[in-house]
mmCIF file of C-alpha atoms in Angstrom:
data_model
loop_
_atom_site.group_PDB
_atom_site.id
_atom_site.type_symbol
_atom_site.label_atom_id
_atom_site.label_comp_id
_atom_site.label_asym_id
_atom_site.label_seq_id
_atom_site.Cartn_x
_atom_site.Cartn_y
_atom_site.Cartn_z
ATOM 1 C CA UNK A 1 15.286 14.203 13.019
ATOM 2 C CA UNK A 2 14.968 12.598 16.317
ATOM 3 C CA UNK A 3 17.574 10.591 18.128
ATOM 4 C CA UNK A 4 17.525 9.513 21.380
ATOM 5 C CA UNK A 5 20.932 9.999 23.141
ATOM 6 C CA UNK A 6 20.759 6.230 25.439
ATOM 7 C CA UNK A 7 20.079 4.011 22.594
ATOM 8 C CA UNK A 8 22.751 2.192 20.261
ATOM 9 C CA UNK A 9 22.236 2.312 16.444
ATOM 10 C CA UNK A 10 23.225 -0.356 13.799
ATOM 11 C CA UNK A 11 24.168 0.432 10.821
ATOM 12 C CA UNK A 12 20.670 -1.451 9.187
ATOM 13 C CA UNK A 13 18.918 1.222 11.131
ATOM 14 C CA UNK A 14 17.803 -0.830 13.879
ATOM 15 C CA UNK A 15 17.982 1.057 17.629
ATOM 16 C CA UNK A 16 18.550 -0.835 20.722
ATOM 17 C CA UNK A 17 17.504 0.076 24.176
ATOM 18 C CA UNK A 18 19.595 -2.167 26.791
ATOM 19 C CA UNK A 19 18.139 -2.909 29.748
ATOM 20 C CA UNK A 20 20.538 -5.383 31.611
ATOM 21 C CA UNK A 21 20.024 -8.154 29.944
ATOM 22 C CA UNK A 22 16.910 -7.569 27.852
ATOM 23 C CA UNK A 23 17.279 -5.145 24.519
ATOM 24 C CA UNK A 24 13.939 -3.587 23.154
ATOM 25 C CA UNK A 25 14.283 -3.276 19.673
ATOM 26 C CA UNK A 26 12.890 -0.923 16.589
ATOM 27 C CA UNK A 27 13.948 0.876 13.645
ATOM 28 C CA UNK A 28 14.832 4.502 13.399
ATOM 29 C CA UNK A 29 12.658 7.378 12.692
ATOM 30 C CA UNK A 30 14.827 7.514 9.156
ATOM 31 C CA UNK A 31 14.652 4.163 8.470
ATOM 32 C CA UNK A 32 10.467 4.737 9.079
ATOM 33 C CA UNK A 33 10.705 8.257 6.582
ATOM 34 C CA UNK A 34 12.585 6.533 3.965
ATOM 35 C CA UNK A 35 9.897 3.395 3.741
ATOM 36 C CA UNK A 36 6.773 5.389 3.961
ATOM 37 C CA UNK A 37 3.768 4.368 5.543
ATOM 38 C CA UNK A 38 4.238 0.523 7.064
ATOM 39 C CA UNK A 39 1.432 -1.865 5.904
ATOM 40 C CA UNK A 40 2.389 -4.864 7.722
ATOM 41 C CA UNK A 41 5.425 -5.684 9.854
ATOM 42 C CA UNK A 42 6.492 -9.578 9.434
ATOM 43 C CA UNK A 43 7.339 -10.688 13.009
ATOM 44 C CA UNK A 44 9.662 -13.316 14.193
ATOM 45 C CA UNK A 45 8.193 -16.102 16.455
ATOM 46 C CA UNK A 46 8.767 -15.900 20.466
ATOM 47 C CA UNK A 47 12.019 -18.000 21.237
ATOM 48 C CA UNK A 48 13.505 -17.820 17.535
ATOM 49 C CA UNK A 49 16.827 -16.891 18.361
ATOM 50 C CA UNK A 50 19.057 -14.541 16.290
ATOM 51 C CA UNK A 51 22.942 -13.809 15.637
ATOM 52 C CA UNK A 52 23.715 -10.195 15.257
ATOM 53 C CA UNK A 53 22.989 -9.021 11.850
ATOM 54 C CA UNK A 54 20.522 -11.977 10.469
ATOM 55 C CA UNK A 55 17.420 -11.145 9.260
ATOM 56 C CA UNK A 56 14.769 -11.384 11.874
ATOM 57 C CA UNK A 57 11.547 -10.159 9.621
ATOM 58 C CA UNK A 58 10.146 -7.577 7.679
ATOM 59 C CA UNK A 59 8.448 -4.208 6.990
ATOM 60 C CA UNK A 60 6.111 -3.780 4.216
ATOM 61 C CA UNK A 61 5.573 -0.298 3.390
ATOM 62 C CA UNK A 62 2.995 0.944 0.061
ATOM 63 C CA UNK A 63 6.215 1.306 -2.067
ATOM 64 C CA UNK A 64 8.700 -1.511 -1.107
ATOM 65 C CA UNK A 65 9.362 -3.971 1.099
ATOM 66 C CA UNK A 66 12.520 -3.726 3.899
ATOM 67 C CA UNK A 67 14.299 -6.561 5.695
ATOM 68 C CA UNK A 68 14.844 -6.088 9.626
ATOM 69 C CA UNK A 69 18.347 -7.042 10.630
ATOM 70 C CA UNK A 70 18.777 -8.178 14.253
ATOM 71 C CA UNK A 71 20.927 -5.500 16.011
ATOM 72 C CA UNK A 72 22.164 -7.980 18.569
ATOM 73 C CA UNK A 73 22.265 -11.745 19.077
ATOM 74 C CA UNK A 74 19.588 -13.079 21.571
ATOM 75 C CA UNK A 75 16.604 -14.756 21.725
ATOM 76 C CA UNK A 76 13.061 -13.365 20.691
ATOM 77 C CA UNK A 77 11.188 -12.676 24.572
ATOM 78 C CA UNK A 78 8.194 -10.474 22.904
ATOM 79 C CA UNK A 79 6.730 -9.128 19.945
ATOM 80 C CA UNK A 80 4.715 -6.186 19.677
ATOM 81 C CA UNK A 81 1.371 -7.278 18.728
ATOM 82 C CA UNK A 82 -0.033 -3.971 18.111
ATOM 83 C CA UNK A 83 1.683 -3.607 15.313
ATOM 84 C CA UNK A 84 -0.504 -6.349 13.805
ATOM 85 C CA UNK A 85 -3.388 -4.159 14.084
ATOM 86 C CA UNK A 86 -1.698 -0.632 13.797
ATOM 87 C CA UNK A 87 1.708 -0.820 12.096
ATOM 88 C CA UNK A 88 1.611 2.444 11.252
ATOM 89 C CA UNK A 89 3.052 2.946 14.929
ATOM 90 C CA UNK A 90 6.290 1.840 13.556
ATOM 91 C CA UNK A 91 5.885 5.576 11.096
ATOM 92 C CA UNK A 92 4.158 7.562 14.184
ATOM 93 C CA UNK A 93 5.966 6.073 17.355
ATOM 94 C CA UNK A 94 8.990 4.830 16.061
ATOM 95 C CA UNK A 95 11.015 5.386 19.430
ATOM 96 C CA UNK A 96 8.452 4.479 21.724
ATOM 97 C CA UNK A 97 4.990 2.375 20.747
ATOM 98 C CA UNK A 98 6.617 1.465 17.213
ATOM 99 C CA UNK A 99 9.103 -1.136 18.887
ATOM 100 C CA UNK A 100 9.299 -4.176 17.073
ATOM 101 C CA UNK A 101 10.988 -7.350 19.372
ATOM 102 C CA UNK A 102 12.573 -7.520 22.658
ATOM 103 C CA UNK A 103 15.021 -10.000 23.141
ATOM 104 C CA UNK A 104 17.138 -11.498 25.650
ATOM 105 C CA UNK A 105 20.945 -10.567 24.949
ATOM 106 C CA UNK A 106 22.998 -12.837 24.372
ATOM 107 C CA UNK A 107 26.168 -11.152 24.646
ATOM 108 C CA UNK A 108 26.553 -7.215 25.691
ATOM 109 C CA UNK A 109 29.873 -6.874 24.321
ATOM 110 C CA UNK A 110 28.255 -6.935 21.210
ATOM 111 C CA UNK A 111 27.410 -3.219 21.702
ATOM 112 C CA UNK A 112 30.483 -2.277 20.923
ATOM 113 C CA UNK A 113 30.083 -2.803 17.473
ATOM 114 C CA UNK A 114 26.726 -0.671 17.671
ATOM 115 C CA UNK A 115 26.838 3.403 16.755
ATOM 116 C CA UNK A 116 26.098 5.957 19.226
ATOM 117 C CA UNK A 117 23.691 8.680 18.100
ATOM 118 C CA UNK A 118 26.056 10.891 16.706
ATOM 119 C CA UNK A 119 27.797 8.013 14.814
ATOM 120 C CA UNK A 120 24.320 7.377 13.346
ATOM 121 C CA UNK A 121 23.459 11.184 12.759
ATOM 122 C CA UNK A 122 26.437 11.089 10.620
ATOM 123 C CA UNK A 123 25.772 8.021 8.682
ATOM 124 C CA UNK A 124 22.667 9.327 7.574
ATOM 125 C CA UNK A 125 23.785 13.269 7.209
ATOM 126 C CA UNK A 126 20.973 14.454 9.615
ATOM 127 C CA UNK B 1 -16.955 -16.714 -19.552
ATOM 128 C CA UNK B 2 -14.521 -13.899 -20.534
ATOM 129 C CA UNK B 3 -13.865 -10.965 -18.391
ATOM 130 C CA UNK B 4 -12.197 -7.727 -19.638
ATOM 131 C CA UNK B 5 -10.020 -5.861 -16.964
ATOM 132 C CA UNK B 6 -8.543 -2.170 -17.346
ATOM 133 C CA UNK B 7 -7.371 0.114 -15.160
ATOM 134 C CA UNK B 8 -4.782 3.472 -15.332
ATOM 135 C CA UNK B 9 -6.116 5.396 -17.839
ATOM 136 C CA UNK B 10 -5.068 8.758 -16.160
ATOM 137 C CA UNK B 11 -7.151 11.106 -18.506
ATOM 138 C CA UNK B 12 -5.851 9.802 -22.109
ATOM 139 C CA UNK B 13 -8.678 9.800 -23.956
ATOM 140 C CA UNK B 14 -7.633 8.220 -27.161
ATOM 141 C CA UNK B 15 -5.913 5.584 -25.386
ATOM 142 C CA UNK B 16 -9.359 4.615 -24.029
ATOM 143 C CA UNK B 17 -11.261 4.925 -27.063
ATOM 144 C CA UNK B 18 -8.843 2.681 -28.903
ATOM 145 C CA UNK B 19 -9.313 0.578 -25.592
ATOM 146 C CA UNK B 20 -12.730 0.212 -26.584
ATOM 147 C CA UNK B 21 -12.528 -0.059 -29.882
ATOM 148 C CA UNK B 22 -10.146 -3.137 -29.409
ATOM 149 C CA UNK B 23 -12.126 -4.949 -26.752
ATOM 150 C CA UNK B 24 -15.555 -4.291 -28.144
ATOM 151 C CA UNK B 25 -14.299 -6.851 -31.112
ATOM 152 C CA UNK B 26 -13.089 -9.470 -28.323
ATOM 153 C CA UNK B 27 -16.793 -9.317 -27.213
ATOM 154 C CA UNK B 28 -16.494 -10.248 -23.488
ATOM 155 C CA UNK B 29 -18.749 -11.168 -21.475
ATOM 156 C CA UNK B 30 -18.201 -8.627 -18.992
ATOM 157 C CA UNK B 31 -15.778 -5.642 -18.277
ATOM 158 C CA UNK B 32 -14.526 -4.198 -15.085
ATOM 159 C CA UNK B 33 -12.282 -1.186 -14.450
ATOM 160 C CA UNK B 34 -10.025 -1.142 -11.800
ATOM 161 C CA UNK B 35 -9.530 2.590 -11.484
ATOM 162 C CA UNK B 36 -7.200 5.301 -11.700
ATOM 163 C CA UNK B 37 -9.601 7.403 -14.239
ATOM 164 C CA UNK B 38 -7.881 10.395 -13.844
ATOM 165 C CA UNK B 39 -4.515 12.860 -13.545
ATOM 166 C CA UNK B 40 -1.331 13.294 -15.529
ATOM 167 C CA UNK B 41 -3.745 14.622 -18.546
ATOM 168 C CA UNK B 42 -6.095 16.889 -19.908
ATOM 169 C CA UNK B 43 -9.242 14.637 -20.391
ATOM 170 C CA UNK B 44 -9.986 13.653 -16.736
ATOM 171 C CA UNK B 45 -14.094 14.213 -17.370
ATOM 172 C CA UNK B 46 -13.908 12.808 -20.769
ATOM 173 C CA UNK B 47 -12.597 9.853 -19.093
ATOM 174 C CA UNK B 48 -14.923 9.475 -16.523
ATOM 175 C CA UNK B 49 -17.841 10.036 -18.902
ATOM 176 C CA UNK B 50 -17.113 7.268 -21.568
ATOM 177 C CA UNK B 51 -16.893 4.485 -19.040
ATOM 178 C CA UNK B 52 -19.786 5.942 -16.748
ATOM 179 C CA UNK B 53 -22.048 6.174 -19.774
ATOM 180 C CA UNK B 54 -21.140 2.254 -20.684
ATOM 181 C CA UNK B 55 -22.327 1.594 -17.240
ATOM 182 C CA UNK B 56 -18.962 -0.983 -16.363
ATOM 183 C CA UNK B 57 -18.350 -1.245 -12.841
ATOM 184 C CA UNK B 58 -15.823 0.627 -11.469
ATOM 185 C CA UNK B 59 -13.167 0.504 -8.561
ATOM 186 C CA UNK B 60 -11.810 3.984 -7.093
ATOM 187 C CA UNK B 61 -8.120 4.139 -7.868
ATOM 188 C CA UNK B 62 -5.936 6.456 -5.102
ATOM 189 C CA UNK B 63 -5.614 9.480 -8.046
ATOM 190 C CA UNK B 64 -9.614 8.822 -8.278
ATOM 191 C CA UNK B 65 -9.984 8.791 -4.288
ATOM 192 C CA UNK B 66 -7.726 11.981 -3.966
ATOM 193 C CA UNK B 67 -9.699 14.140 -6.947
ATOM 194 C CA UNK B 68 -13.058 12.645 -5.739
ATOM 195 C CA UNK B 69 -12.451 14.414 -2.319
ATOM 196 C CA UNK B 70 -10.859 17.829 -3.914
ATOM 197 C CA UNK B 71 -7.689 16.773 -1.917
ATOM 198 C CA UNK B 72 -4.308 17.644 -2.922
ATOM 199 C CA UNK B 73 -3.014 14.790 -2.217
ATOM 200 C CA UNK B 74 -2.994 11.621 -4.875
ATOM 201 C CA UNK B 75 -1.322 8.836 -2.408
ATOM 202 C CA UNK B 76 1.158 8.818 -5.174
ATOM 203 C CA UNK B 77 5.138 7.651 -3.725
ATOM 204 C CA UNK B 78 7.104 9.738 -5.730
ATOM 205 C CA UNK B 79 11.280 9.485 -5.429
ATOM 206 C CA UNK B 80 12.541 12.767 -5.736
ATOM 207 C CA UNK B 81 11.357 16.544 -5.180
ATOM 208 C CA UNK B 82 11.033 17.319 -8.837
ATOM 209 C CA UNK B 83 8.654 13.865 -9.219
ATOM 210 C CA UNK B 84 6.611 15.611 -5.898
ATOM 211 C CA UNK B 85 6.296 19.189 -7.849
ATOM 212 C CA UNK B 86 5.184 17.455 -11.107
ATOM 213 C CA UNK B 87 2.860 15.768 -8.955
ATOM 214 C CA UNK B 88 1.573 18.668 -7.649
ATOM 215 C CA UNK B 89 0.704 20.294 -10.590
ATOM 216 C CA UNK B 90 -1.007 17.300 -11.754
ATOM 217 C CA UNK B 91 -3.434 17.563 -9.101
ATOM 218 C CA UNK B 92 -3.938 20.661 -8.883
ATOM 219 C CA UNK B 93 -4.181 20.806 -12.802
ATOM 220 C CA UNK B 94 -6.585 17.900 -12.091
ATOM 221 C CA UNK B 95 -8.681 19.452 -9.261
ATOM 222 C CA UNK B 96 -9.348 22.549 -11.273
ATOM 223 C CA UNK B 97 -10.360 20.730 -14.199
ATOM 224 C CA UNK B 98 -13.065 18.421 -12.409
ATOM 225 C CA UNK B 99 -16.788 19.178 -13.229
ATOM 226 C CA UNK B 100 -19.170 18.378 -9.723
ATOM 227 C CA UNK B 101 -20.673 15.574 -11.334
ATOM 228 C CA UNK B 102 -17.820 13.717 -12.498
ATOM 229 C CA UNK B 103 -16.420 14.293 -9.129
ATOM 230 C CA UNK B 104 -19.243 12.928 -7.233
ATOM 231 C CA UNK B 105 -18.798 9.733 -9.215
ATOM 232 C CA UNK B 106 -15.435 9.325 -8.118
ATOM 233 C CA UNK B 107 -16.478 10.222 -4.624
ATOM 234 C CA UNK B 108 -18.501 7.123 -4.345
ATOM 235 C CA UNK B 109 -16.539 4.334 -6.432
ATOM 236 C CA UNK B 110 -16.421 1.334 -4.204
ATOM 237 C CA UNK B 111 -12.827 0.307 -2.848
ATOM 238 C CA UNK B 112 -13.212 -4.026 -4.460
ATOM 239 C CA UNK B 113 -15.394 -5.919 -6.041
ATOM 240 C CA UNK B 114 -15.436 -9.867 -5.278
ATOM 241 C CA UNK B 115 -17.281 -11.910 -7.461
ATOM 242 C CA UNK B 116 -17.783 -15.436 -6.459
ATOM 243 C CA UNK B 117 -17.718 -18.106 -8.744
ATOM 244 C CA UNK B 118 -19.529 -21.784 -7.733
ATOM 245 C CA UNK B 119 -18.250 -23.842 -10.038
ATOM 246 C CA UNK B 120 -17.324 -27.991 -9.571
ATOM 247 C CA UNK B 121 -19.095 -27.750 -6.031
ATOM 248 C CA UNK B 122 -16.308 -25.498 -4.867
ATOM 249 C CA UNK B 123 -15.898 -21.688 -4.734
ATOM 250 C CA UNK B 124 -13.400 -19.681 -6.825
ATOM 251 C CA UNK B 125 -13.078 -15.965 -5.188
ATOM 252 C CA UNK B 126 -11.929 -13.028 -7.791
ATOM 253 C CA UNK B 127 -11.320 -10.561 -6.026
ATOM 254 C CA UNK B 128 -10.455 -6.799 -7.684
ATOM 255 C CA UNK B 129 -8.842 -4.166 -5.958
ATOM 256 C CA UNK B 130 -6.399 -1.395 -7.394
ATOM 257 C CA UNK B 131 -3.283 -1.311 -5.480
ATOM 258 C CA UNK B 132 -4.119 -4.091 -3.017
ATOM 259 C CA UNK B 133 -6.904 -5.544 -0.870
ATOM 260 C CA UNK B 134 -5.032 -3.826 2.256
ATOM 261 C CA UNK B 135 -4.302 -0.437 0.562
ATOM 262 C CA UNK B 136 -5.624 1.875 -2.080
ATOM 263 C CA UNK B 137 -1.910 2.981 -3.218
ATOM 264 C CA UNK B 138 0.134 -0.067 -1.904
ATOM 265 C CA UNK B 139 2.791 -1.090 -4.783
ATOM 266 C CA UNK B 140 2.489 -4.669 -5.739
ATOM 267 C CA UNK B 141 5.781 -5.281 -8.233
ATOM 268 C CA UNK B 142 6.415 -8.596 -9.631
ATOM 269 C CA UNK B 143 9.319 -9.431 -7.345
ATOM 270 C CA UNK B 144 7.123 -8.949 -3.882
ATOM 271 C CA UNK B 145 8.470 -12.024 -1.972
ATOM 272 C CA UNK B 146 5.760 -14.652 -2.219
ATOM 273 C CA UNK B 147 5.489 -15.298 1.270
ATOM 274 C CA UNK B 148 3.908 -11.726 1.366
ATOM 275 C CA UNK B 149 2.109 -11.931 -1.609
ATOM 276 C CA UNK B 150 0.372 -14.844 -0.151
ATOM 277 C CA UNK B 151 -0.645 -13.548 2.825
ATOM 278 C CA UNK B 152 -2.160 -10.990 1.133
ATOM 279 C CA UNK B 153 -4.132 -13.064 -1.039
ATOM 280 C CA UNK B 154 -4.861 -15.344 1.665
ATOM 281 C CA UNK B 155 -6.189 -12.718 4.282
ATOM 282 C CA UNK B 156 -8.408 -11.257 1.776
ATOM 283 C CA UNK B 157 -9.992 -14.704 0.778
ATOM 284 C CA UNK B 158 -8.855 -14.183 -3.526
ATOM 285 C CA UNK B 159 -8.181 -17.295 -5.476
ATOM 286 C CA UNK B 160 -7.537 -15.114 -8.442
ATOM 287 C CA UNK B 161 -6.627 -11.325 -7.403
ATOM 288 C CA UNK B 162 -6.466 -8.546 -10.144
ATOM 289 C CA UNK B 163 -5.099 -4.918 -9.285
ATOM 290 C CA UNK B 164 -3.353 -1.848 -11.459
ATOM 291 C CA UNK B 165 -1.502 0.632 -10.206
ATOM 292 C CA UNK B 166 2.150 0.114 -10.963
ATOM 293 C CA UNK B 167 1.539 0.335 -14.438
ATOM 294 C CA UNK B 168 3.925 -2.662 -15.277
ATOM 295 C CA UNK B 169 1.692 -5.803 -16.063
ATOM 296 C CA UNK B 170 2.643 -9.524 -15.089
ATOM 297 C CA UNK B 171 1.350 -12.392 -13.977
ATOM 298 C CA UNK B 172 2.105 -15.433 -10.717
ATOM 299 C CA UNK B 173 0.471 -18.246 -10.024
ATOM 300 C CA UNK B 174 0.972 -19.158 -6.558
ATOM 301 C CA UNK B 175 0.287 -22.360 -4.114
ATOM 302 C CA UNK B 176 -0.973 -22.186 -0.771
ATOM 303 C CA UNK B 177 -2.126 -25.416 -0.357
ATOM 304 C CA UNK B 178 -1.212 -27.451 2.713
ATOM 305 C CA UNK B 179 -0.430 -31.074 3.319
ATOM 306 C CA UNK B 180 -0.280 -32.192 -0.350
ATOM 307 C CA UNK B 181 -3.288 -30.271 -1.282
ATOM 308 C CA UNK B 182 -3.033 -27.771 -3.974
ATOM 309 C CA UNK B 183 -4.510 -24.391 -3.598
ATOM 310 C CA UNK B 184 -3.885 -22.130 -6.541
ATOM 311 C CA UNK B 185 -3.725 -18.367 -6.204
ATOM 312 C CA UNK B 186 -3.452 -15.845 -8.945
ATOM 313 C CA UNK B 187 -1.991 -12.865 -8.651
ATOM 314 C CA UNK B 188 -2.526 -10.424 -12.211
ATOM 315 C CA UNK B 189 -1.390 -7.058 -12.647
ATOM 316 C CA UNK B 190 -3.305 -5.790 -15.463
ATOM 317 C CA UNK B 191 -1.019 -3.161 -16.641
ATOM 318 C CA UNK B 192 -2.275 0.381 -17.666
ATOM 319 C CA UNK B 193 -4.135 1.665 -20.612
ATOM 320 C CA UNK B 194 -2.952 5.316 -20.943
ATOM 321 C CA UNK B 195 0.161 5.414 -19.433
ATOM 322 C CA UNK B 196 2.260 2.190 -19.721
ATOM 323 C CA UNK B 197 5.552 2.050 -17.723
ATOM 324 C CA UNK B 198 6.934 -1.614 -18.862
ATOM 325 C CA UNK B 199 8.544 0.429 -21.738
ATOM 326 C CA UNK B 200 5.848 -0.568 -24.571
ATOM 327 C CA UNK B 201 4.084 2.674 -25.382
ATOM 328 C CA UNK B 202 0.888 0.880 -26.321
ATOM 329 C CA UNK B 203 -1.740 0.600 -24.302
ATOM 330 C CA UNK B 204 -2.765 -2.547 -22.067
ATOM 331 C CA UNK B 205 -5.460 -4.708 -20.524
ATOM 332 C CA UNK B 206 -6.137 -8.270 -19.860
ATOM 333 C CA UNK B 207 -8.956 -10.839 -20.739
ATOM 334 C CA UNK B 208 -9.522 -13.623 -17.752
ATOM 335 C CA UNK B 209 -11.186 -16.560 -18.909
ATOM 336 C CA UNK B 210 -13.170 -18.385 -16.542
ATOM 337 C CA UNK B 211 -14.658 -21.609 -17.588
ATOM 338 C CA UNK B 212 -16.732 -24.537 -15.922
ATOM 339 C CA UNK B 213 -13.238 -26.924 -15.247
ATOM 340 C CA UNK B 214 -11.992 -23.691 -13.349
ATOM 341 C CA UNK B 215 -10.630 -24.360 -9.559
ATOM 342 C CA UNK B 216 -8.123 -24.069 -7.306
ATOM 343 C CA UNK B 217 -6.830 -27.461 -7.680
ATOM 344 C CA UNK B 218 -5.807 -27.010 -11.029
ATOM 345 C CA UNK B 219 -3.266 -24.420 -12.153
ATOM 346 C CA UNK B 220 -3.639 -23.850 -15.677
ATOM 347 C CA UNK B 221 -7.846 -23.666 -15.103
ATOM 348 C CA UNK B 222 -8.000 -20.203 -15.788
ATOM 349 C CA UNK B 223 -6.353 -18.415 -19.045
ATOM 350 C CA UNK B 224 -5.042 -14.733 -18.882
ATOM 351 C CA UNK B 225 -4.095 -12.710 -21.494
ATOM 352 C CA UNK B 226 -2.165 -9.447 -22.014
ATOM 353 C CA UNK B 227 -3.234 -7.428 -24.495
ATOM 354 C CA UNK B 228 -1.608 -4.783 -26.270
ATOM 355 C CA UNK B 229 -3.064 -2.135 -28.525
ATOM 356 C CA UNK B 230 -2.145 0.976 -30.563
ATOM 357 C CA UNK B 231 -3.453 4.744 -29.895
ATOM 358 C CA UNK B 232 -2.487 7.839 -31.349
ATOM 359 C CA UNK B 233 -0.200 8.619 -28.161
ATOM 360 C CA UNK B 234 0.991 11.369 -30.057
ATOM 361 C CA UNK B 235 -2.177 12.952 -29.640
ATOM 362 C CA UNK B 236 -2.003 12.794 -26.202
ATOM 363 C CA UNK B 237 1.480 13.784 -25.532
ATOM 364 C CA UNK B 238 1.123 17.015 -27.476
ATOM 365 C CA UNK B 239 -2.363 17.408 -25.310
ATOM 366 C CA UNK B 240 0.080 17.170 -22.337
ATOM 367 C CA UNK B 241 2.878 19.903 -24.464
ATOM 368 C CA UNK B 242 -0.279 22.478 -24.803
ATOM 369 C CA UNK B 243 -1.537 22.340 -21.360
ATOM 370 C CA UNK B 244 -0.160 23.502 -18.059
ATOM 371 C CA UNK B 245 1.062 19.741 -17.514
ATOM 372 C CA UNK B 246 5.162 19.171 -16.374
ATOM 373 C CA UNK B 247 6.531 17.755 -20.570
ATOM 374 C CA UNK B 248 8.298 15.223 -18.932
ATOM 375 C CA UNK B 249 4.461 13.526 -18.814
ATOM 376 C CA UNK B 250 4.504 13.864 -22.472
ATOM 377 C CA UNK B 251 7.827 12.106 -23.093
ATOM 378 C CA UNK B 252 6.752 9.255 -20.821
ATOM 379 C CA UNK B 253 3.974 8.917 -23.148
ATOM 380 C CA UNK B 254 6.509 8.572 -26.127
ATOM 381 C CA UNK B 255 9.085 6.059 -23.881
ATOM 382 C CA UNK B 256 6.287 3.995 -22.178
ATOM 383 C CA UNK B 257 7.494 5.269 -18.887
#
């Protein structure tokens, strides 16, 4: 399955794309085959802001319903409103157009307790 | 007014006959089914026949929108590989059993029906879907969060929202009124006539009762029941046993599973 090499992975199966200070995040194109096809993503409101590992919002999918855990502390800067019209982006794009939030990090160090994409390959045997 | 709703019959003929056999003596005042006419058995015409010739309108279920368009695909989310090659022979099984005519009929079964009540100079909405309003095959269970489940019932305008699918009946009452000001929602799963999964092998329906105090303000307004009922599910298991149907459809029969 896919996994881009210069993103971090959380253990929730969140990715993380750091860009200086601002992190783009999304779930992984597991997290998106083991849900099924998204119905409605639940997202946070512009300037919530989140510690690492709270709950941030959901994805509905046509069997069950998945938290999103907040891969690293910041504040929300942007949503991705097409999802509110397509969510199915999230199963399609999951990488690229599926991105959920981007945020403004609140602490980089925090990476370090991220996975790289072979730690995450091996937590979920692909 | 009393409305009759049914849904998941899945081809089990003498769980529908007892269906109406049982409901016939309630005497509604009017009967809908929700969909889901066919798969998982060998009666999938039979099926379509006895409610089509009763004239009751009729929702397409995703087994009923899969067969209707000869697809091998049933929007069905099963967990493991063997569920998935069960599955497949179940539609296939399915496809190859479908006369033109019945499958025309499912071809063109409407996606909802919303029937608008006017009752105490205010509107009542029920609105019938099978899975839900958003999705053909979307799983409603009875511990969706109720943020979500009001949303859903919200967006699609339903005071009182009815759907099948998971096979396990229940029934919320929800409140999305604002500032003080109640606004009741209902949210029924009507369970499944022919193949129950709540662990009760009989079959199941529901009767809504409607009446002229009925509103949104007012929780306990409308009245749903469950109903349960008898069939000779041995008769369709063994149907199941002596056809090219996976067994394990047979024992879920037997368990209610």
């Amino acid at each position: 399955m896919e996994l881009p090499k210069d993103l971090y992975y959380s253990k929730e199966h969140t990715w993380v794309l750091v860009e200086n200070d601002i992190a783009t995040v999304g779930i992984t194109a597991y997290a998106q085959n083991e849900l099924g096809e998204i119905v409605y993503v639940d997202l946070p409101n512009v300037n919530h802001h989140f510690k690492q590992d709270e709950v941030f919002g959901s994805a509905e999918a046509i069997k069950t319903v998945s938290d999103l855990f907040m891969p690293i502390s910041g504040k929300i800067i942007e949503t991705n409103e097409q999802l509110l019209k397509v969510p199915t982006l999230v199963n399609s794009n999951p990488f690229d157009n599926g991105w959920i939030v981007k945020i403004a990090i609140e602490d980089l160090r925090e990476t370090e307790n991220l996975l790289s994409a072979e730690q995450y390959a091996q937590l979920t045997n692909n | 007014m009393k409305i009759a709703l049914f849904s998941d019959i899945h081809a089990n003929l003498p769980a529908l006959e007892a269906f109406f056999a049982d409901v016939e003596k309630r005497n509604p005042d009017s009967i809908y089914c929700l969909g889901d006419l066919v798969g998982y058995n060998i009666w999938p015409n039979e099926v379509v026949n006895e409610i089509r010739k009763r004239k009751i309108p009729t929702i397409a279920g995703n087994y009923d929108f899969g067969i209707g368009r000869m697809s091998n695909e049933c929007g069905c989310a099963y967990k493991t590989d063997a569920e998935k090659d069960n599955g497949n022979i179940s539609i296939s099984y399915t496809n190859s059993l479908m006369k033109d005519d019945e499958r025309a009929y499912l071809r063109t079964l409407p996606a909802h029906i919303k029937v608008e009540f006017q009752l105490n100079e205010d509107k009542l909405n029920l609105l019938l879907v099978h899975g839900s309003p958003r999705k053909i095959n979307e799983y409603l269970f009875e511990d969706r969060e109720e943020k979500s489940m009001l949303r859903i019932m919200e967006q699609a305008d339903a005071d009182i929202m009815c759907f099948g699918h998971t096979h396990k009946p229940y029934y919320r009452v929800l409140n999305s009124g604002i500032d003080g000001q109640d606004h009741f929602r209902h949210a029924v799963n009507i369970g499944s006539v022919g193949k129950p999964k709540d662990n009760d092998i009989r079959g199941g329906y529901v009767m809504l009762t409607v009446d002229e105090n009925s509103s949104v303000l007012s929780k306990e307004s409308i009245s749903v029941e469950f109903i349960r009922f008898d069939y000779d599910f041995e008769k369709a298991a063994k149907a199941v046993e002596d056809s090219p149907l996976p067994n394990e459809y047979a024992e879920n029969l037997r368990r209610g599973y």
